[in-house]
mmCIF file of C-alpha atoms and ligand atoms in Angstrom:
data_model
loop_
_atom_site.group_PDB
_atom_site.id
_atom_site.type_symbol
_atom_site.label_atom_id
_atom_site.label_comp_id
_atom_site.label_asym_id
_atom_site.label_seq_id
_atom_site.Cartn_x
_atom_site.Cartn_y
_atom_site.Cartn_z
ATOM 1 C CA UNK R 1317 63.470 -63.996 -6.770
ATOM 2 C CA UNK R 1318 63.366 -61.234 -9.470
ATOM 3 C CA UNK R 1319 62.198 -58.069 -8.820
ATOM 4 C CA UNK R 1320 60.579 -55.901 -12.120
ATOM 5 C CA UNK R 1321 59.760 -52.231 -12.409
ATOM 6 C CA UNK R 1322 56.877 -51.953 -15.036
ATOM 7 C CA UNK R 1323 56.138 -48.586 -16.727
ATOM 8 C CA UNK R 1324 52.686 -47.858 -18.782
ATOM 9 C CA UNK R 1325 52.466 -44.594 -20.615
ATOM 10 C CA UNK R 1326 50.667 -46.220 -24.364
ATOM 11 C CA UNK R 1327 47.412 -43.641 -23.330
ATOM 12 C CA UNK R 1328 46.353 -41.034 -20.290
ATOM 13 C CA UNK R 1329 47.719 -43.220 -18.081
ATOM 14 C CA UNK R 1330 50.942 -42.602 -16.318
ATOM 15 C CA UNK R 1331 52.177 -45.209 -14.095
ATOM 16 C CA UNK R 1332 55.533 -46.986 -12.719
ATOM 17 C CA UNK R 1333 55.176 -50.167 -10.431
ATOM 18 C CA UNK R 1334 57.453 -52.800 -8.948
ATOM 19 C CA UNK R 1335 56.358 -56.497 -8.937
ATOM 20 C CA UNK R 1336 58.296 -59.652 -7.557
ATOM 21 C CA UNK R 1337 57.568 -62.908 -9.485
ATOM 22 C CA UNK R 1338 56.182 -64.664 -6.579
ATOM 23 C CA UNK R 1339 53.193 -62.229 -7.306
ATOM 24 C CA UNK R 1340 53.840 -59.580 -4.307
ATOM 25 C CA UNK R 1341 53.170 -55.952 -5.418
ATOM 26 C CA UNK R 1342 56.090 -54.298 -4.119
ATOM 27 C CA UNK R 1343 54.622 -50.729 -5.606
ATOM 28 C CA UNK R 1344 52.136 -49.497 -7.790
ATOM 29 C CA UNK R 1345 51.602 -45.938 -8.632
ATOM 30 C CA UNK R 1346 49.712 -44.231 -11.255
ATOM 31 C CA UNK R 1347 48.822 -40.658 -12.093
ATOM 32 C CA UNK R 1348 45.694 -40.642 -14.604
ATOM 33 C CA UNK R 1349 45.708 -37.356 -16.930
ATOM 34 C CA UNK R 1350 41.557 -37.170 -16.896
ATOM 35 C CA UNK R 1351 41.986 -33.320 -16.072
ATOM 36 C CA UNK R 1352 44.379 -32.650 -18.869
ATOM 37 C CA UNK R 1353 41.827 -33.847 -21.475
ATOM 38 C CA UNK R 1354 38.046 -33.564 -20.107
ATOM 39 C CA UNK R 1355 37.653 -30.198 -22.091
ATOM 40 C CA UNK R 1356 38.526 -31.767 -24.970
ATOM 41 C CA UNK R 1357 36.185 -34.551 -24.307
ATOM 42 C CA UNK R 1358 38.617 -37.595 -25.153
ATOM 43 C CA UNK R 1359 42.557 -38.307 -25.469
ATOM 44 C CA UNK R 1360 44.160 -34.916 -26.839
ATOM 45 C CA UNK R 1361 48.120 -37.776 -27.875
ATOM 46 C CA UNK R 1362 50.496 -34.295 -28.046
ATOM 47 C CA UNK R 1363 49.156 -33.225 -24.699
ATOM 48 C CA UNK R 1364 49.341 -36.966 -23.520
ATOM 49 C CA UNK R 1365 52.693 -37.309 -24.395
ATOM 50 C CA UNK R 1366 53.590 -34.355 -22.994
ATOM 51 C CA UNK R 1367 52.108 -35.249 -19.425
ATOM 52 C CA UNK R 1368 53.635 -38.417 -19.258
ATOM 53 C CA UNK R 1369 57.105 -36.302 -19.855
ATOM 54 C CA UNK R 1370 56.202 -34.665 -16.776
ATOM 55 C CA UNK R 1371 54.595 -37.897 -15.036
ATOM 56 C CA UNK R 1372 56.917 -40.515 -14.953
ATOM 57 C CA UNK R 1373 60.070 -40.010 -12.932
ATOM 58 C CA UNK R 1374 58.320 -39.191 -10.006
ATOM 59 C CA UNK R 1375 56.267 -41.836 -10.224
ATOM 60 C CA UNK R 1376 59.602 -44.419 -10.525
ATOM 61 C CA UNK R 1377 61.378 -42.896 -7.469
ATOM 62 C CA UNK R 1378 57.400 -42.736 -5.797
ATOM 63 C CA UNK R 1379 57.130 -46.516 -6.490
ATOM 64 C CA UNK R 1380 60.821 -47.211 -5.562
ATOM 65 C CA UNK R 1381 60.562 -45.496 -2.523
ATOM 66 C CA UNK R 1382 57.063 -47.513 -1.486
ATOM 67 C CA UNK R 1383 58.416 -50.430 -2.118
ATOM 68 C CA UNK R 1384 61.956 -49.495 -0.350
ATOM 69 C CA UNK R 1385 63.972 -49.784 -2.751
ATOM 70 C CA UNK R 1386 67.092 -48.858 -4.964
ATOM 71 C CA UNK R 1387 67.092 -49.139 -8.702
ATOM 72 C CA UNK R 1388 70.410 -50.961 -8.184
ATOM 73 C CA UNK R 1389 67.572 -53.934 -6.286
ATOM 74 C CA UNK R 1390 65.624 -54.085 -9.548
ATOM 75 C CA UNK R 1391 66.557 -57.115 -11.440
ATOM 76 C CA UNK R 1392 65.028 -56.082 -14.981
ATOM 77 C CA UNK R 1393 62.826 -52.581 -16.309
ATOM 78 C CA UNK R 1394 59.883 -52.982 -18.302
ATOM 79 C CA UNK R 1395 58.209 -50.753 -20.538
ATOM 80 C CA UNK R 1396 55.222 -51.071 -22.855
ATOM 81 C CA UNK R 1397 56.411 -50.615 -26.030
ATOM 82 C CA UNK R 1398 53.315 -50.086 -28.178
ATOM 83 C CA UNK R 1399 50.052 -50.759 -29.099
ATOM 84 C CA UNK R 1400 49.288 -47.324 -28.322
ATOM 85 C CA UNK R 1401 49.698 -43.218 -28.862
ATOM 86 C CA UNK R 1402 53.359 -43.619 -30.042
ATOM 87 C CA UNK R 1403 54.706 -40.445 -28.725
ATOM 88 C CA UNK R 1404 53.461 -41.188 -25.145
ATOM 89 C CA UNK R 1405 54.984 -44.855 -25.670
ATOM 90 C CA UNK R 1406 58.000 -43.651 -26.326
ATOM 91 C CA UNK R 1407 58.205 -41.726 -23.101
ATOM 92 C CA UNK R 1408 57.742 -44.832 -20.986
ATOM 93 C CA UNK R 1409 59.920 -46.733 -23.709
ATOM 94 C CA UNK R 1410 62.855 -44.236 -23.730
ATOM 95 C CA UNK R 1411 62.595 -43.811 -19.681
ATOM 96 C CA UNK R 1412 62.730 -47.712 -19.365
ATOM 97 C CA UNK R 1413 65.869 -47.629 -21.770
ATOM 98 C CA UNK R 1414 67.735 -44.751 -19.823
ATOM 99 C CA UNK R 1415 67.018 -46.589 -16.576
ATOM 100 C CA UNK R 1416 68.347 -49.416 -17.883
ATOM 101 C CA UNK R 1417 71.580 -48.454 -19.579
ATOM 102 C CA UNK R 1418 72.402 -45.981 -16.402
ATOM 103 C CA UNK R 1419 71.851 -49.231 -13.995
ATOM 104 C CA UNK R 1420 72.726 -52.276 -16.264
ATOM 105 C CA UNK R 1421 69.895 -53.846 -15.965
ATOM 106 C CA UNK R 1422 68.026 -55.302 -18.614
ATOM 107 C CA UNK R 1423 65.195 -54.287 -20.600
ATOM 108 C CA UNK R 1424 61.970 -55.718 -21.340
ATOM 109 C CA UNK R 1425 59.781 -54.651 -24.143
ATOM 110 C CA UNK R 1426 56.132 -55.495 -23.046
ATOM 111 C CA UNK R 1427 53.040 -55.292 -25.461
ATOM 112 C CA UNK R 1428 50.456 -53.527 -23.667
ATOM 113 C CA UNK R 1429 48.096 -56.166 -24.554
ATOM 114 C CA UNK R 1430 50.150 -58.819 -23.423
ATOM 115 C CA UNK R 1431 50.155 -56.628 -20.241
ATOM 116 C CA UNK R 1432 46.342 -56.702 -20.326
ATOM 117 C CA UNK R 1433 46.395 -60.791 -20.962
ATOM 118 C CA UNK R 1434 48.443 -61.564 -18.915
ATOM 119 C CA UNK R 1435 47.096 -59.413 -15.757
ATOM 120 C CA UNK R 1436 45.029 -61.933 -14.588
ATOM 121 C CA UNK R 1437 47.569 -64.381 -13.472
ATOM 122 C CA UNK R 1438 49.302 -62.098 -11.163
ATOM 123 C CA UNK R 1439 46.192 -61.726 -8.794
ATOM 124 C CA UNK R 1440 45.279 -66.076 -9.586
ATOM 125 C CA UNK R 1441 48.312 -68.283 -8.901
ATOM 126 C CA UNK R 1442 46.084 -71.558 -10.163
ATOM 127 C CA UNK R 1443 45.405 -69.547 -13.541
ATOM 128 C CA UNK R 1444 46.919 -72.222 -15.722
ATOM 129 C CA UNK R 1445 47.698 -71.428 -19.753
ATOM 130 C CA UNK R 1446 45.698 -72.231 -22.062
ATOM 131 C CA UNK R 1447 42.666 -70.096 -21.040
ATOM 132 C CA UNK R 1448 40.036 -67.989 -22.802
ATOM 133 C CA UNK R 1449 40.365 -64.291 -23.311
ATOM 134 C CA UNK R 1450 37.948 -61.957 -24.118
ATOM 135 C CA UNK R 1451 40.480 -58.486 -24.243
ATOM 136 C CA UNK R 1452 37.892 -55.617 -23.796
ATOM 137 C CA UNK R 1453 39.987 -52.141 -23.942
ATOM 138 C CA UNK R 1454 39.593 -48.669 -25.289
ATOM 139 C CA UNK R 1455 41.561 -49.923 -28.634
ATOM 140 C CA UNK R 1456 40.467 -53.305 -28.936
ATOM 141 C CA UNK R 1457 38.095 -56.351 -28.456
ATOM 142 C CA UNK R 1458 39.303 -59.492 -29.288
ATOM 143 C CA UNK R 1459 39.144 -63.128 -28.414
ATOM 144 C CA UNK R 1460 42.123 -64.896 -27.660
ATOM 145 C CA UNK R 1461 43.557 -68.032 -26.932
ATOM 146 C CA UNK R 1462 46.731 -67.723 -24.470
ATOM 147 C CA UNK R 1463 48.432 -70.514 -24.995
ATOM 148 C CA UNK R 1464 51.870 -68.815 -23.223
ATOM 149 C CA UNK R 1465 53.862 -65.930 -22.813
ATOM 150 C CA UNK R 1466 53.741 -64.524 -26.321
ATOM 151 C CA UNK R 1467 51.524 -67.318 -28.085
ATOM 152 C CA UNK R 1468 48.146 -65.937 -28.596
ATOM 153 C CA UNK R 1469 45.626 -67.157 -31.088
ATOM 154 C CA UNK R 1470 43.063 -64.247 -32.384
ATOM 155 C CA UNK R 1471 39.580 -66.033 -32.591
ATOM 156 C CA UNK R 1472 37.917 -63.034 -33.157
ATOM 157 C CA UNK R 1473 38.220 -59.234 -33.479
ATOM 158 C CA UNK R 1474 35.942 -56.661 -34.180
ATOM 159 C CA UNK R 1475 35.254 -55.031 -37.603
ATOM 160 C CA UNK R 1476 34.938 -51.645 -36.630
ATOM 161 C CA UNK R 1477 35.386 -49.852 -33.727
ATOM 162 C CA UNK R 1478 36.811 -51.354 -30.116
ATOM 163 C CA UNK R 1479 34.188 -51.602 -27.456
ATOM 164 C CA UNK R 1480 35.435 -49.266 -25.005
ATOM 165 C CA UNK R 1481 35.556 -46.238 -27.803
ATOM 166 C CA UNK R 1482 31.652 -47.333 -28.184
ATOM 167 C CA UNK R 1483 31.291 -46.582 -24.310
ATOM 168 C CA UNK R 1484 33.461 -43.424 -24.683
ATOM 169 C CA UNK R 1485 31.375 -41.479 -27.879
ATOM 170 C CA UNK R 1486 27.689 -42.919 -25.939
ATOM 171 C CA UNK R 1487 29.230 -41.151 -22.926
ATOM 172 C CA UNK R 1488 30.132 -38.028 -25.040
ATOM 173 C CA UNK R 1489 26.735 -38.301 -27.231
ATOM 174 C CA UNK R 1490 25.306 -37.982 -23.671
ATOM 175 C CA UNK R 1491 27.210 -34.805 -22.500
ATOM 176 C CA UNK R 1492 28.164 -37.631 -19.540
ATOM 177 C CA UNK R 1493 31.520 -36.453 -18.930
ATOM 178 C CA UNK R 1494 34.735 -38.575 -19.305
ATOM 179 C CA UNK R 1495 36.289 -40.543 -18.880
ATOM 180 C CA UNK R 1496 33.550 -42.272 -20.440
ATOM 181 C CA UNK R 1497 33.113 -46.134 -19.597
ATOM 182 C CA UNK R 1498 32.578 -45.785 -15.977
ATOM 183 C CA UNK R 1499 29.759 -42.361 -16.542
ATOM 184 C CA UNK R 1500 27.852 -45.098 -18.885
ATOM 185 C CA UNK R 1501 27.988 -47.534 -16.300
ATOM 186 C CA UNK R 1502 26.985 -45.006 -13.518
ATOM 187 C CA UNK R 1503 24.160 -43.717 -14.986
ATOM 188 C CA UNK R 1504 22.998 -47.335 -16.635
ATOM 189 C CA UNK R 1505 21.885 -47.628 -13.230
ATOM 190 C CA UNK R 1506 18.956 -45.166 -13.322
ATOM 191 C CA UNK R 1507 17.980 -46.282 -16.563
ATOM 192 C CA UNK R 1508 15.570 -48.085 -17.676
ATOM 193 C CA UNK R 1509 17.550 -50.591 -20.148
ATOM 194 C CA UNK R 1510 14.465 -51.975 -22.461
ATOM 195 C CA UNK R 1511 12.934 -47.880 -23.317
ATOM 196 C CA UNK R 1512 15.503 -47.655 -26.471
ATOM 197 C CA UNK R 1513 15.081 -49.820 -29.088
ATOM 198 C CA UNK R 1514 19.068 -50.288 -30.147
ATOM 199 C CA UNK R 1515 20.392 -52.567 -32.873
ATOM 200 C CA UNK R 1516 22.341 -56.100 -31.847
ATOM 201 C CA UNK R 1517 25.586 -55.735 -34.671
ATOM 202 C CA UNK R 1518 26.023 -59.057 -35.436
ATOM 203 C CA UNK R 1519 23.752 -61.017 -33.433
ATOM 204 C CA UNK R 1520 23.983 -64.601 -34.732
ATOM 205 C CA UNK R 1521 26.025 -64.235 -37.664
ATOM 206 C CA UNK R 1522 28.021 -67.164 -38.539
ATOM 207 C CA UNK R 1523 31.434 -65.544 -37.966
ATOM 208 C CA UNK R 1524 33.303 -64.902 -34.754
ATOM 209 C CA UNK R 1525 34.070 -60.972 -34.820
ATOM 210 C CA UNK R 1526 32.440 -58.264 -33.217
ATOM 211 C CA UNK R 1527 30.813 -54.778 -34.422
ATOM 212 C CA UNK R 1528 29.858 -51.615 -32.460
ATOM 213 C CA UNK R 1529 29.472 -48.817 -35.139
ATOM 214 C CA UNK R 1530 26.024 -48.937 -36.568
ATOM 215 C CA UNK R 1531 25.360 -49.136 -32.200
ATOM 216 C CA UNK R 1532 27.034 -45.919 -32.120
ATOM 217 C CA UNK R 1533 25.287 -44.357 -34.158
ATOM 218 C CA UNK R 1534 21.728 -45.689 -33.114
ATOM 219 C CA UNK R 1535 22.918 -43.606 -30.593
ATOM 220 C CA UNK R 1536 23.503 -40.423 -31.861
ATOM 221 C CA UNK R 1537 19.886 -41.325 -33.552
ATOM 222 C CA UNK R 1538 18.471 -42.040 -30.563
ATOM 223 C CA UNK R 1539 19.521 -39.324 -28.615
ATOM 224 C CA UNK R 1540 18.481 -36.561 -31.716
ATOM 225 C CA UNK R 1541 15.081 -37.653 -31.442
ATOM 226 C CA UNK R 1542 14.818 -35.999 -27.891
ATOM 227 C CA UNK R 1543 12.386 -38.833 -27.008
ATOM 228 C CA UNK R 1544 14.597 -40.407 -24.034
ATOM 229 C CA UNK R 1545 16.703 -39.826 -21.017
ATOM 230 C CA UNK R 1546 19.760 -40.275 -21.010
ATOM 231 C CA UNK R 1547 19.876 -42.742 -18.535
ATOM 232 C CA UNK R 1548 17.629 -45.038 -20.536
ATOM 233 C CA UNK R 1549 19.965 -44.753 -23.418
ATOM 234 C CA UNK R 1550 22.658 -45.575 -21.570
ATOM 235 C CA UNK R 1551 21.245 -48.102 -20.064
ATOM 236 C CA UNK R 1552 19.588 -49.980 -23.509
ATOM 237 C CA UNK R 1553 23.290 -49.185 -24.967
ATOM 238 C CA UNK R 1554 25.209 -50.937 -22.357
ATOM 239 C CA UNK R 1555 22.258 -53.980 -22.344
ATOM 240 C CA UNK R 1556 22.710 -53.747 -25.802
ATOM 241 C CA UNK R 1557 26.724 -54.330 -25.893
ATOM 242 C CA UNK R 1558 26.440 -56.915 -23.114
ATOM 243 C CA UNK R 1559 24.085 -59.395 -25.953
ATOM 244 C CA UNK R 1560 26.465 -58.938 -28.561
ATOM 245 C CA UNK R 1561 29.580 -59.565 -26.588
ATOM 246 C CA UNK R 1562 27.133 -62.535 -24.785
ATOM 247 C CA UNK R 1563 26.048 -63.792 -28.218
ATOM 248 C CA UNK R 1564 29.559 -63.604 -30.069
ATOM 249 C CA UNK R 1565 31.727 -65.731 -27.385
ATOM 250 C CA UNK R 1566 28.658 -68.451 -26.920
ATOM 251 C CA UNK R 1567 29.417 -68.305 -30.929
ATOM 252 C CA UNK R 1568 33.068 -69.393 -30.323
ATOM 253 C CA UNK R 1569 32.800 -71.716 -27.674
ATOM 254 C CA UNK R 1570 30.021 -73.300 -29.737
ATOM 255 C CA UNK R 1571 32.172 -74.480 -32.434
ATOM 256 C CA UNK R 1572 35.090 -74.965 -29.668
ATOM 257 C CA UNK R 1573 36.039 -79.084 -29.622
ATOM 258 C CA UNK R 1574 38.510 -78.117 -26.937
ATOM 259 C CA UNK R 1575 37.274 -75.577 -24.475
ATOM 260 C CA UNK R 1576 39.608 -74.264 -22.079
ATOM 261 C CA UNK R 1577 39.491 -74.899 -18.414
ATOM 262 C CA UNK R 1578 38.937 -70.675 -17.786
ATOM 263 C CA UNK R 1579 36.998 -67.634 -19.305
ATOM 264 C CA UNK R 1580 38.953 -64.968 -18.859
ATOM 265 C CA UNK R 1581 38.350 -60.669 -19.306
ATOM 266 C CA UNK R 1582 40.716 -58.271 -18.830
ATOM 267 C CA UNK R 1583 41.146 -54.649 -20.254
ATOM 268 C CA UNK R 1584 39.296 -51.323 -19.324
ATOM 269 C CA UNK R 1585 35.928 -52.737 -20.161
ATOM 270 C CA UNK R 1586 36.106 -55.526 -17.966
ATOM 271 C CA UNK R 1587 35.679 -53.329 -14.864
ATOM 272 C CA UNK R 1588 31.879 -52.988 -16.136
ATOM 273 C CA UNK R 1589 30.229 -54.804 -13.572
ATOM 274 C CA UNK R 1590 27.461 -55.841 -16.166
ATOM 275 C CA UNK R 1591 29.848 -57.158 -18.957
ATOM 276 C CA UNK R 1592 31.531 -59.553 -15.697
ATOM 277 C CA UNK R 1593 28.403 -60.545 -14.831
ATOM 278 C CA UNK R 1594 27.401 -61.964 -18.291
ATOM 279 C CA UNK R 1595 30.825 -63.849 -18.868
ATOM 280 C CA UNK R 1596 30.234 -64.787 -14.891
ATOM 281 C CA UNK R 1597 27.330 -66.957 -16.474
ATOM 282 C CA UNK R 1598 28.247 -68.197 -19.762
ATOM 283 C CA UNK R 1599 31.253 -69.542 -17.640
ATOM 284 C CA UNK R 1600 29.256 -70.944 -15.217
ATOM 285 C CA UNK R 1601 26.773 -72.507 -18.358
ATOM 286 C CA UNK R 1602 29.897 -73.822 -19.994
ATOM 287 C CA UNK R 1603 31.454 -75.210 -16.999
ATOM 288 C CA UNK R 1604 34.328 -72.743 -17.193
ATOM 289 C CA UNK R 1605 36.604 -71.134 -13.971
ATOM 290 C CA UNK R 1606 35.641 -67.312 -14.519
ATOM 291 C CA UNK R 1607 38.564 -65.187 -13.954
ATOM 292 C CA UNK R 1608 38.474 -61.493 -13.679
ATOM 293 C CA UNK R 1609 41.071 -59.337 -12.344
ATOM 294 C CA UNK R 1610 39.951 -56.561 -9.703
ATOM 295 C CA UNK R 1611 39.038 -53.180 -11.280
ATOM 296 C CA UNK R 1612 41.967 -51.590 -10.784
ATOM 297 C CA UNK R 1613 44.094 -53.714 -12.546
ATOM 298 C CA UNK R 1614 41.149 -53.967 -15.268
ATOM 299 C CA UNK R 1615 42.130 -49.999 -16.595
ATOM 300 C CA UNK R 1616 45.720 -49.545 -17.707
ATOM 301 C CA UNK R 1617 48.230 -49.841 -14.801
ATOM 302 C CA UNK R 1618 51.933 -50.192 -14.717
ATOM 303 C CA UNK R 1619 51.399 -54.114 -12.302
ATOM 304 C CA UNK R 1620 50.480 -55.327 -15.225
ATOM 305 C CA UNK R 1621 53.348 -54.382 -17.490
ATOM 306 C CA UNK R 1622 55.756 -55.014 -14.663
ATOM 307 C CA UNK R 1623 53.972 -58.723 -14.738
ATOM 308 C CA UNK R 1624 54.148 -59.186 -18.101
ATOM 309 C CA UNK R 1625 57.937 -58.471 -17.711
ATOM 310 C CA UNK R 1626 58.481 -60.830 -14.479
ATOM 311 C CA UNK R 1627 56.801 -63.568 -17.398
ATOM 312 C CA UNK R 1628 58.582 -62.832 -20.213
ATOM 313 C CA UNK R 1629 61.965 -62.725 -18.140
ATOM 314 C CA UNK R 1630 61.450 -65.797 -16.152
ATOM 315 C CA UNK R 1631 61.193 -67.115 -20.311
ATOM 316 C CA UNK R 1632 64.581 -65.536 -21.123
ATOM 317 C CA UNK R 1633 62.964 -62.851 -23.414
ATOM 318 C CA UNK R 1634 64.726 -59.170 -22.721
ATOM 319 C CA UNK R 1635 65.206 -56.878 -25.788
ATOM 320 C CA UNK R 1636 68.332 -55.190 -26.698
ATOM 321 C CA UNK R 1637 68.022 -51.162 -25.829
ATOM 322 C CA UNK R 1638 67.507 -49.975 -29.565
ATOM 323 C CA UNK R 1639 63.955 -52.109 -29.516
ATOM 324 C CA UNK R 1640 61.693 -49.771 -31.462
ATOM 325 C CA UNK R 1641 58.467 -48.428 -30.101
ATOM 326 C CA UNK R 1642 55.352 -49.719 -32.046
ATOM 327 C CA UNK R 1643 52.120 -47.878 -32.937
ATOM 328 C CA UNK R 1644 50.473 -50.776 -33.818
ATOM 329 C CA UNK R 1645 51.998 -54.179 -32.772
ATOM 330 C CA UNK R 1646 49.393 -57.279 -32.941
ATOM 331 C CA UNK R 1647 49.299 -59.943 -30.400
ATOM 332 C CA UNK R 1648 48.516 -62.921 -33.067
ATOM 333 C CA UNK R 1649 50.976 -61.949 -36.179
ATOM 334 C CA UNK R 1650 49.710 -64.326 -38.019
ATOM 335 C CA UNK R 1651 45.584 -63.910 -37.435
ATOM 336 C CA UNK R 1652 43.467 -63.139 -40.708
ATOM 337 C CA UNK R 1653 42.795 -60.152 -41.482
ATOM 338 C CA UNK R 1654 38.699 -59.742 -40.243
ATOM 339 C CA UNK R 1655 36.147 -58.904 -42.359
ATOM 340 C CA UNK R 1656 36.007 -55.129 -43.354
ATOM 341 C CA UNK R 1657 38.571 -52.516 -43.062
ATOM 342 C CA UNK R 1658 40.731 -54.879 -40.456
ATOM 343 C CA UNK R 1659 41.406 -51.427 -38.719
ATOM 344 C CA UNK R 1660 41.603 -52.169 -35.167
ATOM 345 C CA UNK R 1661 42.816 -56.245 -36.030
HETATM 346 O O1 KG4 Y 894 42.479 -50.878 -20.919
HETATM 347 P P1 KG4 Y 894 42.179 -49.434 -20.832
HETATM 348 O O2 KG4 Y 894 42.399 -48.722 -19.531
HETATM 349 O O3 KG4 Y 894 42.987 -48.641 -21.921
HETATM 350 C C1 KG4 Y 894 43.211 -49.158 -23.187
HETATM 351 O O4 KG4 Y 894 44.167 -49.958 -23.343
HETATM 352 O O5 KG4 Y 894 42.403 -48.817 -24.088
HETATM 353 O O6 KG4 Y 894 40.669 -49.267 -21.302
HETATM 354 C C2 KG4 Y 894 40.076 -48.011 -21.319
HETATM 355 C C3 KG4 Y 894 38.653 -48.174 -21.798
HETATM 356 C C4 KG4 Y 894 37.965 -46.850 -22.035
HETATM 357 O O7 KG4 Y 894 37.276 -46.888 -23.269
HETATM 358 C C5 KG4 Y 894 36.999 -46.758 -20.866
HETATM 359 O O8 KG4 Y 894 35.848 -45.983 -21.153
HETATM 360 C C6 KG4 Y 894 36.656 -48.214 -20.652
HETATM 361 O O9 KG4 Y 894 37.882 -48.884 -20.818
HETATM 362 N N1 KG4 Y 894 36.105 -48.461 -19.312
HETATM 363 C C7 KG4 Y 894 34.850 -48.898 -19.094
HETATM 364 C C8 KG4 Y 894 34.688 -48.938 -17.687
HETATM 365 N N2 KG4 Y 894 35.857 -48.530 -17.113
HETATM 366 C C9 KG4 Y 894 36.716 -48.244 -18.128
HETATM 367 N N3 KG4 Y 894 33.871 -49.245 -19.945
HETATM 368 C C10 KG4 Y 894 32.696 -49.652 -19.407
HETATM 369 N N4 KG4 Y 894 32.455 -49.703 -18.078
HETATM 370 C C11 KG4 Y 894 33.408 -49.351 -17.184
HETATM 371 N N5 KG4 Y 894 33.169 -49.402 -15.865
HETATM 372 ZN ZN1 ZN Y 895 44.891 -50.897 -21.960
#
């Protein structure tokens, strides 16, 4: 049965873990860099790179020691290769290439948000393709069809900025410390989530895609009047995310002839225990499995890359070791460009 070593390294995330295709998590270890950029109050890529320089080879001989192991055991290495901060992707991506070479092994060049869609099915054996996505990250929000390893359809994307980023400047807006998704969340819960009047971005418009900019910045509005605490702004912001992710995939599955059997969210965001609940119940409404992976395989992890690579090489798809590492790298090629500047498509 093949054994993969996974390694992450597209953000602040450092990690290196070992995953057997029957599902078992042989090893999983993961150094976040949250103390190497709080004083800059988001992502600093030069210092990010720079940490996962310093990061990653302990945590491959930490995760090959936990799982009792010899590289010579591991049957293929797995990197992401991009979407992400290219020069920390190339640190996982050039690491994954030396391992390889040094013990002829294969190598597996694994789209981080492949990683992220396919995540789910290594913790849900009776998650069937196709299913429903809705990818919620720091970089991205997008609904996808999976219909297979590699073969996503991009039903919708947003026009602006991803929804995690919207969490991450609120948080910052708030002086709420960072990382910033999970200090929303935490002090949405002392808030009182009707006291700010906050716009809906594309609340029953008669296209798919998503928009959390002019939100943003009802923020930053919101917050200069001095008018409310910051737990009630953080609280009306995340209510106020929750409706237009709510209201933009009842928009899909409305005009859907051929729903899949499962609802699916994955990515950073989907550790928000509001956002699960609301897909919990449009699921439920739709007659849909929900599927959510726990919350630590929600935030970037390197299980889910080493998955991605136990899929793709159970489909006969290794790269050869001069495979490039990608900034940008779309899961649906051949998806329209969205409405608007298409930045984050
Ligand atoms: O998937 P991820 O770890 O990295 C990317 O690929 O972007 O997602 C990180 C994003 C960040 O924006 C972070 O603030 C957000 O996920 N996040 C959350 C929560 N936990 C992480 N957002 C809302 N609520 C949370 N509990
Ligand atoms: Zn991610």
């Amino acid at each position: 049965m093949p054994i993969i070593l996974g390694l992450e390294s597209s953000c602040d995330e450092t990690a290196a873990a070992i995953v057997r295709s029957d599902r078992t998590i042989l090893a999983h270890a993961l150094a976040g860099q949250d103390d190497h950029h709080r004083a800059f109050g988001g992502v600093v890529p030069e210092i990010a790179a720079r940490a996962h320089c310093e990061l990653m080879m302990p945590l491959v001989e930490t995760a090959l020691a936990d799982a009792g192991l010899a590289l010579t055991d591991i049957d293929a290495i797995a990197a992401t290769a991009g979407p992400g901060l290219i020069g920390g992707v190339m640190v996982g991506l050039v690491t994954a290439k030396a391992l390889a070479m040094a013990a002829d092994k294969p190598l597996i060049a694994v789209n981080h948000l492949e990683g992220h869609a396919l995540s789910p099915r290594l913790i849900d054996a009776d998650l069937q393709f196709p299913y429903l996505l809705l990818l919620v990250s720091g970089g991205h929000c997008q609904l996808l069809r999976v219909r297979g390893v590699g073969q996503y359809d991009r039903l919708a994307t947003t026009i602006d900025d991803a929804v995690g980023e919207a969490f991450d400047k609120t948080a910052k807006i708030l002086s709420l410390g960072f990382p910033g998704g999970p200090a929303v969340e935490k002090a949405a819960a002392m808030g009182n989530a009707a006291a700010v009047p906050l716009p809906r971005p594309l609340l029953g418009a008669k296209e798919p895609h998503f928009s959390f900019a002019g939100l943003k910045s009802a923020v930053l509005r919101a917050f200069a009047t001095g008018d409310y605490a910051p737990e009630d702004i953080a609280a009306s912001f995340q209510a106020a995310v929750t409706d237009c992710l709510a209201d933009r995939l009842e928009y899909s599955l409305s005009r859907m002839d051929h729903k899949p059997a499962a609802l699916v969210v994955a990515g950073g965001v989907a550790a928000n225990m509001a956002i699960r609940a609301m897909i919990e119940k449009i699921a439920a409404r739709h007659a849909m499995r929900f599927v959510a992976p726990p919350l630590w395989l929600c935030t970037d992890n390197g299980a889910m890359i080493a998955w991605a690579g136990a899929e793709r090489f159970a489909a006969g798809l290794t790269d050869p070791l001069d495979v490039a590492a990608r900034p940008r790298w779309p899961l649906d090629p051949a998806a329209q460009p969205a409405r608007g500047a298409g930045v984050k498509a």
